[in-house]
mmCIF file of C-alpha atoms in Angstrom:
data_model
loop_
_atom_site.group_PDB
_atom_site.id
_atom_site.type_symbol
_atom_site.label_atom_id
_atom_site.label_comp_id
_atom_site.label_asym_id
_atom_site.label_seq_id
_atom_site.Cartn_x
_atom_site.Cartn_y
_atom_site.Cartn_z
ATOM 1 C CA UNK M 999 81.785 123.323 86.245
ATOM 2 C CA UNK M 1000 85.318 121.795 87.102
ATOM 3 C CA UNK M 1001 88.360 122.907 84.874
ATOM 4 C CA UNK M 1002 89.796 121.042 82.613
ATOM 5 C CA UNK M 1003 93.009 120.329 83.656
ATOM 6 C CA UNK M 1004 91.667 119.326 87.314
ATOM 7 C CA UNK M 1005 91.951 115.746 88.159
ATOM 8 C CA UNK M 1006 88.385 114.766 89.645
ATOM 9 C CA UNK M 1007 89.904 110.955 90.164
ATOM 10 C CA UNK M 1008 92.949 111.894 91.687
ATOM 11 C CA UNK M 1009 91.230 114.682 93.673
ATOM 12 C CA UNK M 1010 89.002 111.687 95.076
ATOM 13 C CA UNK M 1011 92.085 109.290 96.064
ATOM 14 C CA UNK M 1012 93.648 111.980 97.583
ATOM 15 C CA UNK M 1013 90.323 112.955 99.535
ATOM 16 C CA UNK M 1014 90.331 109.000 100.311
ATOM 17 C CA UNK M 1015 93.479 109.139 102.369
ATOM 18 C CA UNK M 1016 93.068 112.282 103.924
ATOM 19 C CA UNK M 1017 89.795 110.428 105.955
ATOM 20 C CA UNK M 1018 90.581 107.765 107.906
ATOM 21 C CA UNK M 1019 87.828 105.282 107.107
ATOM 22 C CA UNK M 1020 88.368 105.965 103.028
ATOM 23 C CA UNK M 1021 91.585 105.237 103.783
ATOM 24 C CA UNK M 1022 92.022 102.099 105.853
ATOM 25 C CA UNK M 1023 89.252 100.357 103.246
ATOM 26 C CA UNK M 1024 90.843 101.452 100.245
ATOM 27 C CA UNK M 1025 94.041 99.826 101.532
ATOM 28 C CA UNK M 1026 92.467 96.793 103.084
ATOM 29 C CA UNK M 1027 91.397 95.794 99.333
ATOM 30 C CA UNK M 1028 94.124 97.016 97.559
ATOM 31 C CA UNK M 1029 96.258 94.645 99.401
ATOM 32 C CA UNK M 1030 94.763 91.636 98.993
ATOM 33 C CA UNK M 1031 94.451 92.403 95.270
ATOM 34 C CA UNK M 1032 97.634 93.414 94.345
ATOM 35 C CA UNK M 1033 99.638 89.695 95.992
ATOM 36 C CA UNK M 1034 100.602 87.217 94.091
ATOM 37 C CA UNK M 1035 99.741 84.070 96.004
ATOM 38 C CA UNK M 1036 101.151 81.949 93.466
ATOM 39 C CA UNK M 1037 103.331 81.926 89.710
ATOM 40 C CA UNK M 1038 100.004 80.829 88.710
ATOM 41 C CA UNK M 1039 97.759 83.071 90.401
ATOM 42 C CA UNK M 1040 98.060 87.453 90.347
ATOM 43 C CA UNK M 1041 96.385 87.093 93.799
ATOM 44 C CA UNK M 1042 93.676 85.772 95.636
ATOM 45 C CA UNK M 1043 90.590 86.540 94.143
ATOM 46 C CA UNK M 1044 87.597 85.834 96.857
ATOM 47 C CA UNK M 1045 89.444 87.699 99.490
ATOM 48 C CA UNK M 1046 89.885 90.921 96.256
ATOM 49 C CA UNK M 1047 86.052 90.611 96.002
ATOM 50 C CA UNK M 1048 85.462 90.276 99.462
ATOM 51 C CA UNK M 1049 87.302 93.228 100.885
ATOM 52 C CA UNK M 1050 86.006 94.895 97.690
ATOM 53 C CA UNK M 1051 82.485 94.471 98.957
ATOM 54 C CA UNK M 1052 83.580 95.757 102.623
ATOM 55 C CA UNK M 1053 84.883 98.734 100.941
ATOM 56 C CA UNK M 1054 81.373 100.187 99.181
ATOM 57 C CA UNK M 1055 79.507 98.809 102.605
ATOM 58 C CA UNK M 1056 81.713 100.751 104.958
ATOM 59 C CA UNK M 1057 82.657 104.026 103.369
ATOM 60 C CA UNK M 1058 80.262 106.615 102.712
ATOM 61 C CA UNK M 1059 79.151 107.145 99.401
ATOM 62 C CA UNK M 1060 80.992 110.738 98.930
ATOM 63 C CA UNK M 1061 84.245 108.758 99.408
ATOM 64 C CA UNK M 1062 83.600 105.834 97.937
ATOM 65 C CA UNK M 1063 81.230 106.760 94.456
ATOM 66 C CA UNK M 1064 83.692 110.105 94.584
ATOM 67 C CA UNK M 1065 86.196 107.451 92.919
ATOM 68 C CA UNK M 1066 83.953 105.237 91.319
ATOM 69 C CA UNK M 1067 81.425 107.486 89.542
ATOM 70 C CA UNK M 1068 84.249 110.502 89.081
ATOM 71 C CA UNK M 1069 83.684 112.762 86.065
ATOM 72 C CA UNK M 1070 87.371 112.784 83.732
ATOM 73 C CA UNK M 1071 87.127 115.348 80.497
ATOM 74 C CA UNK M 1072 86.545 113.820 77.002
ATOM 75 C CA UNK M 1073 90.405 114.031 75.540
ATOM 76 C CA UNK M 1074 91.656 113.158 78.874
ATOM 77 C CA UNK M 1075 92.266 109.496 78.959
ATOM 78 C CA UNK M 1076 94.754 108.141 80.564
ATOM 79 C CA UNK M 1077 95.654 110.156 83.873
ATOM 80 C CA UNK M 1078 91.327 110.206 84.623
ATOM 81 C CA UNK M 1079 89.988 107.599 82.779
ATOM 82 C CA UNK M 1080 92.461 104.761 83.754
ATOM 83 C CA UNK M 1081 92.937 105.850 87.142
ATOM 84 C CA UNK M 1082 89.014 105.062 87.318
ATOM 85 C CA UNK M 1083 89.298 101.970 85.141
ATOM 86 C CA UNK M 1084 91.691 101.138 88.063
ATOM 87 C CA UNK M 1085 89.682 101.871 91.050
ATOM 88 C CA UNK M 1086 88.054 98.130 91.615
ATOM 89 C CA UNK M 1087 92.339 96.998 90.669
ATOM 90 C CA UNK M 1088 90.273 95.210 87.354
ATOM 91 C CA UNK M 1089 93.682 92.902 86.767
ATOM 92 C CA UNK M 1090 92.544 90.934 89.854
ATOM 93 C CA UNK M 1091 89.171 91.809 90.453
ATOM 94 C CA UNK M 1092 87.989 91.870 86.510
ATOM 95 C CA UNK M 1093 90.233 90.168 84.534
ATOM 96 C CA UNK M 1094 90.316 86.198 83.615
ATOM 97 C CA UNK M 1095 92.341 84.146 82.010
ATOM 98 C CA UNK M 1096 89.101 83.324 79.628
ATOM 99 C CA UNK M 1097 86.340 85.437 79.062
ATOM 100 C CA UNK M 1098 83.137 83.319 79.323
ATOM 101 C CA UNK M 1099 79.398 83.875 78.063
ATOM 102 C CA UNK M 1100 77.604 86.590 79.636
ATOM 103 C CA UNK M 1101 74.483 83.972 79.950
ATOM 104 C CA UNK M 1102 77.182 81.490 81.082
ATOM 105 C CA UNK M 1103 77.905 84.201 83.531
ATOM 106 C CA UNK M 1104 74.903 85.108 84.927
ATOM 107 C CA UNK M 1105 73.399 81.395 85.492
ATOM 108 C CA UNK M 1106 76.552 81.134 87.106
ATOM 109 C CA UNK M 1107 75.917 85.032 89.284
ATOM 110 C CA UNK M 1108 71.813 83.069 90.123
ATOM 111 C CA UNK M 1109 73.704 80.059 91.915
ATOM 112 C CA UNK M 1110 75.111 82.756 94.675
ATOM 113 C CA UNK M 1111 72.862 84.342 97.001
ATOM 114 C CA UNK M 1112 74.407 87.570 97.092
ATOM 115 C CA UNK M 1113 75.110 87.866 93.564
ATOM 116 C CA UNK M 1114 71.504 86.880 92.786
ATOM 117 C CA UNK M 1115 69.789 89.497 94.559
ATOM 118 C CA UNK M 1116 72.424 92.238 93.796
ATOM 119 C CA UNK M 1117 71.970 91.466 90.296
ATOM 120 C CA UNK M 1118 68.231 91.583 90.649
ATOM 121 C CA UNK M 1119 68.653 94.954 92.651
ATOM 122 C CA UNK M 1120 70.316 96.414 89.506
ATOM 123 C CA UNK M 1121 67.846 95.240 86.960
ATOM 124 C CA UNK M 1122 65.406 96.924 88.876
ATOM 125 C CA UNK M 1123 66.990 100.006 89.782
ATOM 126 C CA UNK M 1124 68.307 101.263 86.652
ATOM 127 C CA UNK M 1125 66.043 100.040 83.839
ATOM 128 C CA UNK M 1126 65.969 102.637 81.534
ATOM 129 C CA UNK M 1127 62.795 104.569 80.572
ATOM 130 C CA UNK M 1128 63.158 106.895 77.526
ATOM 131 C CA UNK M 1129 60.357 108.613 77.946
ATOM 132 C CA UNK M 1130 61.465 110.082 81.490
ATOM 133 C CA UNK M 1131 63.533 113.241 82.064
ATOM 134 C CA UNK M 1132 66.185 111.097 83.713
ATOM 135 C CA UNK M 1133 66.098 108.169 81.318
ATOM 136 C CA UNK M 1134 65.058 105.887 84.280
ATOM 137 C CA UNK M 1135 62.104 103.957 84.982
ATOM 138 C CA UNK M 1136 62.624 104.716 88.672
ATOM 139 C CA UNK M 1137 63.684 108.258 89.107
ATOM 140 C CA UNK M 1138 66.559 107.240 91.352
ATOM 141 C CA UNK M 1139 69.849 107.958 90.499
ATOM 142 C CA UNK M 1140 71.262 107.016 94.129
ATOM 143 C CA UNK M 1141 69.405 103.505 94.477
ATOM 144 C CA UNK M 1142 70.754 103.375 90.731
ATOM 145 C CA UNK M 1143 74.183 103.585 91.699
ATOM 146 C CA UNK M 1144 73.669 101.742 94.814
ATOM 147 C CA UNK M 1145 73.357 98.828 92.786
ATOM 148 C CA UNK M 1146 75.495 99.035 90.264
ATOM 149 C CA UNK M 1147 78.493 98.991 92.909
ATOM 150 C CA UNK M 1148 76.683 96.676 94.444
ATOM 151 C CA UNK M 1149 77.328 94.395 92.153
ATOM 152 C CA UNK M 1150 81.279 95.106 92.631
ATOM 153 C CA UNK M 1151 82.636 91.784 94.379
ATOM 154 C CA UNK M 1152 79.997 89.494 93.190
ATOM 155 C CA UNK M 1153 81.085 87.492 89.691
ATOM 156 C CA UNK M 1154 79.020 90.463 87.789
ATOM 157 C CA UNK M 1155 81.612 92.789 88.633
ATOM 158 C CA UNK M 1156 81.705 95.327 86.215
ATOM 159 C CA UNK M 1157 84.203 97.990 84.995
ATOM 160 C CA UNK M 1158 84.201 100.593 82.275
ATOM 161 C CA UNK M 1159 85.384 99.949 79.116
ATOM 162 C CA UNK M 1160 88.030 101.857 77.189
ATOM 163 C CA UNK M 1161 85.355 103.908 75.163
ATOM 164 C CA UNK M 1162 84.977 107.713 74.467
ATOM 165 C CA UNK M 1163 81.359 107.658 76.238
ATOM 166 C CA UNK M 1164 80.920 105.860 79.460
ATOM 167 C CA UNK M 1165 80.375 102.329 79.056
ATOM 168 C CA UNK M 1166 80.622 99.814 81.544
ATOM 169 C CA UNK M 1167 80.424 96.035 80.993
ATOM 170 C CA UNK M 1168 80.849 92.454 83.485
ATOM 171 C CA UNK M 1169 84.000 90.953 81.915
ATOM 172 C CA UNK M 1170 82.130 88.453 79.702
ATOM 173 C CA UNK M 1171 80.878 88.715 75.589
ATOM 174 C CA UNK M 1172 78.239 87.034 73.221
ATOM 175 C CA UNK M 1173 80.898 84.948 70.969
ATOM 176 C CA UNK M 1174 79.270 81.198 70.789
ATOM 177 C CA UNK M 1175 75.560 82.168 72.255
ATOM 178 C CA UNK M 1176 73.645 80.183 69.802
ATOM 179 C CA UNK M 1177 70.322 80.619 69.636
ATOM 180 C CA UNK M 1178 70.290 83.073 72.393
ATOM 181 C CA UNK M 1179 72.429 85.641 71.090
ATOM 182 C CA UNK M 1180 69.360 87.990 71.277
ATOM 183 C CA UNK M 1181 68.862 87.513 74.798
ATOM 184 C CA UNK M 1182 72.859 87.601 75.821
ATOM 185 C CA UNK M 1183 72.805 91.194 73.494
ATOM 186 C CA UNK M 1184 70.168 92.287 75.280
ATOM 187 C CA UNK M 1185 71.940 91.187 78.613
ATOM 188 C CA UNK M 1186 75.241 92.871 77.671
ATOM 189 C CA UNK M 1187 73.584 96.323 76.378
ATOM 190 C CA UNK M 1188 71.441 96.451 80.009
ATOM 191 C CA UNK M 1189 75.158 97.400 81.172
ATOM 192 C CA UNK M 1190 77.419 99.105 77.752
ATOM 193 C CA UNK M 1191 74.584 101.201 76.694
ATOM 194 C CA UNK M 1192 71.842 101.474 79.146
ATOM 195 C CA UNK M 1193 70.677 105.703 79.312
ATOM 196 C CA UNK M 1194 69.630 105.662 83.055
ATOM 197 C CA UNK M 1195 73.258 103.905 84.205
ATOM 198 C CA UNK M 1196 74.926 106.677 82.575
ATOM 199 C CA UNK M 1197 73.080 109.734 83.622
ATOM 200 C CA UNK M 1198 73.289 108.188 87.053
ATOM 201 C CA UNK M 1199 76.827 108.454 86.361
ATOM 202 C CA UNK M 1200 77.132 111.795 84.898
ATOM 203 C CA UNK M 1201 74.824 113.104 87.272
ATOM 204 C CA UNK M 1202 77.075 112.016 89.999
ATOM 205 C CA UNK M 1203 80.426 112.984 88.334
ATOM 206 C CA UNK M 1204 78.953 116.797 88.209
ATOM 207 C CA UNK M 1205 77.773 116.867 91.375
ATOM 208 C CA UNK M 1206 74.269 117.629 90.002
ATOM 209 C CA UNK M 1207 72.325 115.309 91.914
ATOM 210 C CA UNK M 1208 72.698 116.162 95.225
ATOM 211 C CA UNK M 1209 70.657 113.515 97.050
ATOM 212 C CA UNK M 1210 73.213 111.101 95.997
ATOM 213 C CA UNK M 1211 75.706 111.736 98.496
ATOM 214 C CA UNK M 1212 73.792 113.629 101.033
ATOM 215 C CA UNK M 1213 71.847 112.377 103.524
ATOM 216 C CA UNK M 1214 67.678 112.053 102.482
ATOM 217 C CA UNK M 1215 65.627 113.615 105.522
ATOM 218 C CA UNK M 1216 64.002 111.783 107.423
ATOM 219 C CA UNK M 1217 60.518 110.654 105.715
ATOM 220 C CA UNK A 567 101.722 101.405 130.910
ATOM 221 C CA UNK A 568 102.931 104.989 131.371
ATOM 222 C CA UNK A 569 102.783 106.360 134.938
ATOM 223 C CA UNK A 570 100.479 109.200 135.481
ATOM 224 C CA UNK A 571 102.049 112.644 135.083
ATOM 225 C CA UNK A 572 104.978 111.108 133.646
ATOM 226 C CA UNK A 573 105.710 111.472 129.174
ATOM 227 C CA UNK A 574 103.045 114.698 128.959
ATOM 228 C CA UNK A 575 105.481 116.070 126.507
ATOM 229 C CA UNK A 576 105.488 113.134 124.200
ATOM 230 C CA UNK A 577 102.717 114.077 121.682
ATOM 231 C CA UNK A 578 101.043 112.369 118.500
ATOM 232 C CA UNK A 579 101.707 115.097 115.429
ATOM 233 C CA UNK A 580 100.162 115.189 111.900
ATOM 234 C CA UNK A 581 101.145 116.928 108.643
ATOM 235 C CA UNK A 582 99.503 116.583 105.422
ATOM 236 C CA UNK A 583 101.979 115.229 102.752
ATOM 237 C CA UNK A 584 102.671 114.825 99.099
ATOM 238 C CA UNK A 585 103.707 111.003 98.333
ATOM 239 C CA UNK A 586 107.025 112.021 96.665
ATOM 240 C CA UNK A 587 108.074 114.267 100.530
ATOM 241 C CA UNK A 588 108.059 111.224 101.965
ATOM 242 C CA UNK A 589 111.459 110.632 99.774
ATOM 243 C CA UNK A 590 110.470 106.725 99.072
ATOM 244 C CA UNK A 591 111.149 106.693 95.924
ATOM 245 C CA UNK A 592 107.468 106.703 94.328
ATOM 246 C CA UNK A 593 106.372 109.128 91.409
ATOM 247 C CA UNK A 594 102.741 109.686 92.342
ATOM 248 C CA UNK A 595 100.438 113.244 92.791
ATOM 249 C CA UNK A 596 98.600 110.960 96.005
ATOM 250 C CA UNK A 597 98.331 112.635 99.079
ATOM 251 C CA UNK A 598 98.399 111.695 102.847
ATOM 252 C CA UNK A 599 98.268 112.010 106.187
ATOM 253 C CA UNK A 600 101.686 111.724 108.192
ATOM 254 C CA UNK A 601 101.511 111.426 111.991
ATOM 255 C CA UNK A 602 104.689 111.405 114.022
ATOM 256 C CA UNK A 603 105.592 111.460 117.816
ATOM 257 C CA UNK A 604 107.162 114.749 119.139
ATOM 258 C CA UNK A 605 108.329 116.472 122.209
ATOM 259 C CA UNK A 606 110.216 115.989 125.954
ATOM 260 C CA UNK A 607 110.435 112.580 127.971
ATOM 261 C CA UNK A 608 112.212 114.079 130.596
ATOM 262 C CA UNK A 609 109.572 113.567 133.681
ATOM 263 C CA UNK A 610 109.202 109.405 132.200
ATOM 264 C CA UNK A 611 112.982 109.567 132.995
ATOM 265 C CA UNK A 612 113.535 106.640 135.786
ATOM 266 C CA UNK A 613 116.736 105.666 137.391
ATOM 267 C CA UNK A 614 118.555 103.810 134.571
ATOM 268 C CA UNK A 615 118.370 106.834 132.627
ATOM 269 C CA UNK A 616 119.739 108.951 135.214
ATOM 270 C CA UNK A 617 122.458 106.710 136.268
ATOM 271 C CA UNK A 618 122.541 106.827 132.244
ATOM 272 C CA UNK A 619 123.238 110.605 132.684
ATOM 273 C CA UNK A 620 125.446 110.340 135.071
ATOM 274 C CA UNK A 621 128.144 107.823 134.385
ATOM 275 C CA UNK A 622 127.864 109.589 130.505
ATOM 276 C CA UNK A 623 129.049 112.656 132.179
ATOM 277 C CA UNK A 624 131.539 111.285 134.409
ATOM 278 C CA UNK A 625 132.847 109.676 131.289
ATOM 279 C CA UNK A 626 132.684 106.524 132.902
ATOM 280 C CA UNK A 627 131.386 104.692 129.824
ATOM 281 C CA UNK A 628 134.206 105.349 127.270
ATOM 282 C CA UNK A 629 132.905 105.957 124.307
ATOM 283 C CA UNK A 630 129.102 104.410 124.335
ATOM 284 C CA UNK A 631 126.376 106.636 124.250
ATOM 285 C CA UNK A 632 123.622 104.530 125.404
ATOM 286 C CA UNK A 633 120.146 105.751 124.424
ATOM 287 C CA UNK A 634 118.044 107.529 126.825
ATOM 288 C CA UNK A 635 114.203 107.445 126.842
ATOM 289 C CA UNK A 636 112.467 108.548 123.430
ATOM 290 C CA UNK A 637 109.293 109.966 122.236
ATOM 291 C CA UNK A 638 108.643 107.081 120.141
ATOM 292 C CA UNK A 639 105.228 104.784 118.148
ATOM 293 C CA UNK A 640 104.043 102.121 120.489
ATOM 294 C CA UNK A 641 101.044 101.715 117.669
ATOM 295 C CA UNK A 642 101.222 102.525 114.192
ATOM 296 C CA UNK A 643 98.152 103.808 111.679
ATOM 297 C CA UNK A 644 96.466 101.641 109.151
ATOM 298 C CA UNK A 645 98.420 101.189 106.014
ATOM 299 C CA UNK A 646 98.036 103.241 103.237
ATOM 300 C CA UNK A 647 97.927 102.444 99.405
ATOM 301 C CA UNK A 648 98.185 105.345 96.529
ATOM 302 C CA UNK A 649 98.264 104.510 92.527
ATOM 303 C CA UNK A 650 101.594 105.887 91.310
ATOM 304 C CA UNK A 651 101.874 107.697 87.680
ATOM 305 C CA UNK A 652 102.335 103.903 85.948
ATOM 306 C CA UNK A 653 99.108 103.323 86.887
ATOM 307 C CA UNK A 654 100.705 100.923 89.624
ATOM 308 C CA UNK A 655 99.601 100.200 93.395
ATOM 309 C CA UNK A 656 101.851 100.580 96.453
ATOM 310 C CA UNK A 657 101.003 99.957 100.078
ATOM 311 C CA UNK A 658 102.683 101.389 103.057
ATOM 312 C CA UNK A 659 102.891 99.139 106.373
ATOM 313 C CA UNK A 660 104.153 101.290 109.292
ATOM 314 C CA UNK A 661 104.512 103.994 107.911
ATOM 315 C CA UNK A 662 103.068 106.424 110.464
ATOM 316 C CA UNK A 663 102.216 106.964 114.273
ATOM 317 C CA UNK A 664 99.446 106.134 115.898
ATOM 318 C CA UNK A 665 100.061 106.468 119.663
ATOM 319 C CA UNK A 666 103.105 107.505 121.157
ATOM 320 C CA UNK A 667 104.956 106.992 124.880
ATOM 321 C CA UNK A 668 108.214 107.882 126.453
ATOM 322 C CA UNK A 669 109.871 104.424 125.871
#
């Protein structure tokens, strides 16, 4: 078990740039989402979410999840907990000037082909099952969080919230769903309080599921 | 291109380095990796820098020190970005080596 006053999200940037692929990535999205391109714009958002994307398909998972999915202690929050709220740089990334309909959002996630089937991916991979020992319906953690940062550069992208347990959520709520306010709750919960997600997570951040990050032999 | 044999000295470095030693300015606990070129150029010396030598030591120059051949980047590394302690993003452009020459 880690100590409490170790860093696991600063350990991971600083493992980052001490590997030359981790490093070059991380930078190649940081700087397109940290330019302003205009007074009007904080920076160009397509080329944040594209070099996002790059980033989780080009640097291996210990690198990459290692600063995603890192573990921070409950009363830390703000040196852990917003130094991962600030891994996918959410003010660009994340952030809108208006936060639309999560329905609104995901009609608008099944007119892109990536988004659709990365959205798909994650629906399948980490539906929850409380009656499992994992909490998920496919005992994956790894495809689990394959998908969920998957889903990182696509209109979906997601980020954790400012909560005491880990909750994650697309940047989109269920104010004016109408009659479908069920079905946009349900939508929304699927990521802010979905069991398998978050023992994926945990799992990760503890290093207690191995196959995650190392290599599965060969079948 | 370097001649054969010649700049053997001239060497790419590394040394792995707090944020704050690189005496930017920053207030961050990142790390990195700094690489630097290091070490002799005499055998990439050609003429010029010998005449160089020369008229410098027959003080025929007056007071100009022209520069003689250096150990220096011909490439630099990919940049590097760190999150500083305001939860801000920096990125560095040439800020280290990535292949050096006798220039």
């Amino acid at each position: 078990p880690a100590l409490a006053k170790e860093n696991n999200c600063l350990n991971a940037a600083k493992a980052c740039n001490l590997n030359d692929t981790c490093k070059k990535y991380r930078s190649a999205y940081i700087s397109p989402c940290t330019s302003r391109v205009s007074t009007a714009e904080v920076c160009n958002k397509r080329k944040c979410h594209k070099a996002l994307r790059q980033f989780f398909d080009k640097v291996p998972p210990k690198h990459s999840y290692g600063m995603l999915f890192c573990s921070c202690p409950l009363g830390d929050q703000l040196a852990c907990s917003e130094r991962r709220r600030q891994t996918i740089v959410p003010a660009c990334s994340y952030e809108d000037k208006e936060k639309p309909n999560c329905l609104t959002l995901q009609a608008s996630c099944k007119t892109n082909y990536i988004c659709r089937s990365r959205l798909a991916d994650f629906f399948t991979n980490c539906q929850p099952e409380p009656r499992s020992l994992s909490g998920c319906l496919k005992e994956n953690y790894a495809d689990c969080l394959l998908s969920y940062s998957g889903l990182i550069g696509t209109v979906m992208t997601s980020n954790y919230l400012r909560s005491s347990k880990i909750s994650v959520s697309p940047f989109c709520d269920c104010s004016s769903s109408g009659n479908s306010k069920e079905e946009c709750d349900r939508f929304t919960e699927f990521f802010t309080d979905n069991a398998c997600l978050r023992n994926a997570i945990l799992a990760f951040g503890n290093g207690t599921d191995v196959s995650v990050w190392q290599p599965m032999p060969p079948v | 291109d370097r001649v054969k044999g010649q700049g053997r000295g001239c060497l790419l470095k590394e040394i792995h380095l707090n944020v704050t030693d690189l005496g930017l300015g920053y207030r961050t606990k990142e790390e990195l990796i700094f690489r630097y070129c290091s070490g002799p150029c005499f055998d990439a010396e050609t003429n010029y820098d010998k005449i160089l030598n020369n008229l410098t030591h027959n003080k025929k120059l007056d007071k100009e020190t022209p520069s003689r051949t250096c150990c220096r980047p011909v490439a630099f590394d990919d940049d590097v970005s760190f999150l500083d302690d305001s939860l801000e993003y920096h990125t560095l452009k040439k800020h280290s080596a990535r292949k050096c020459a006798c220039v």
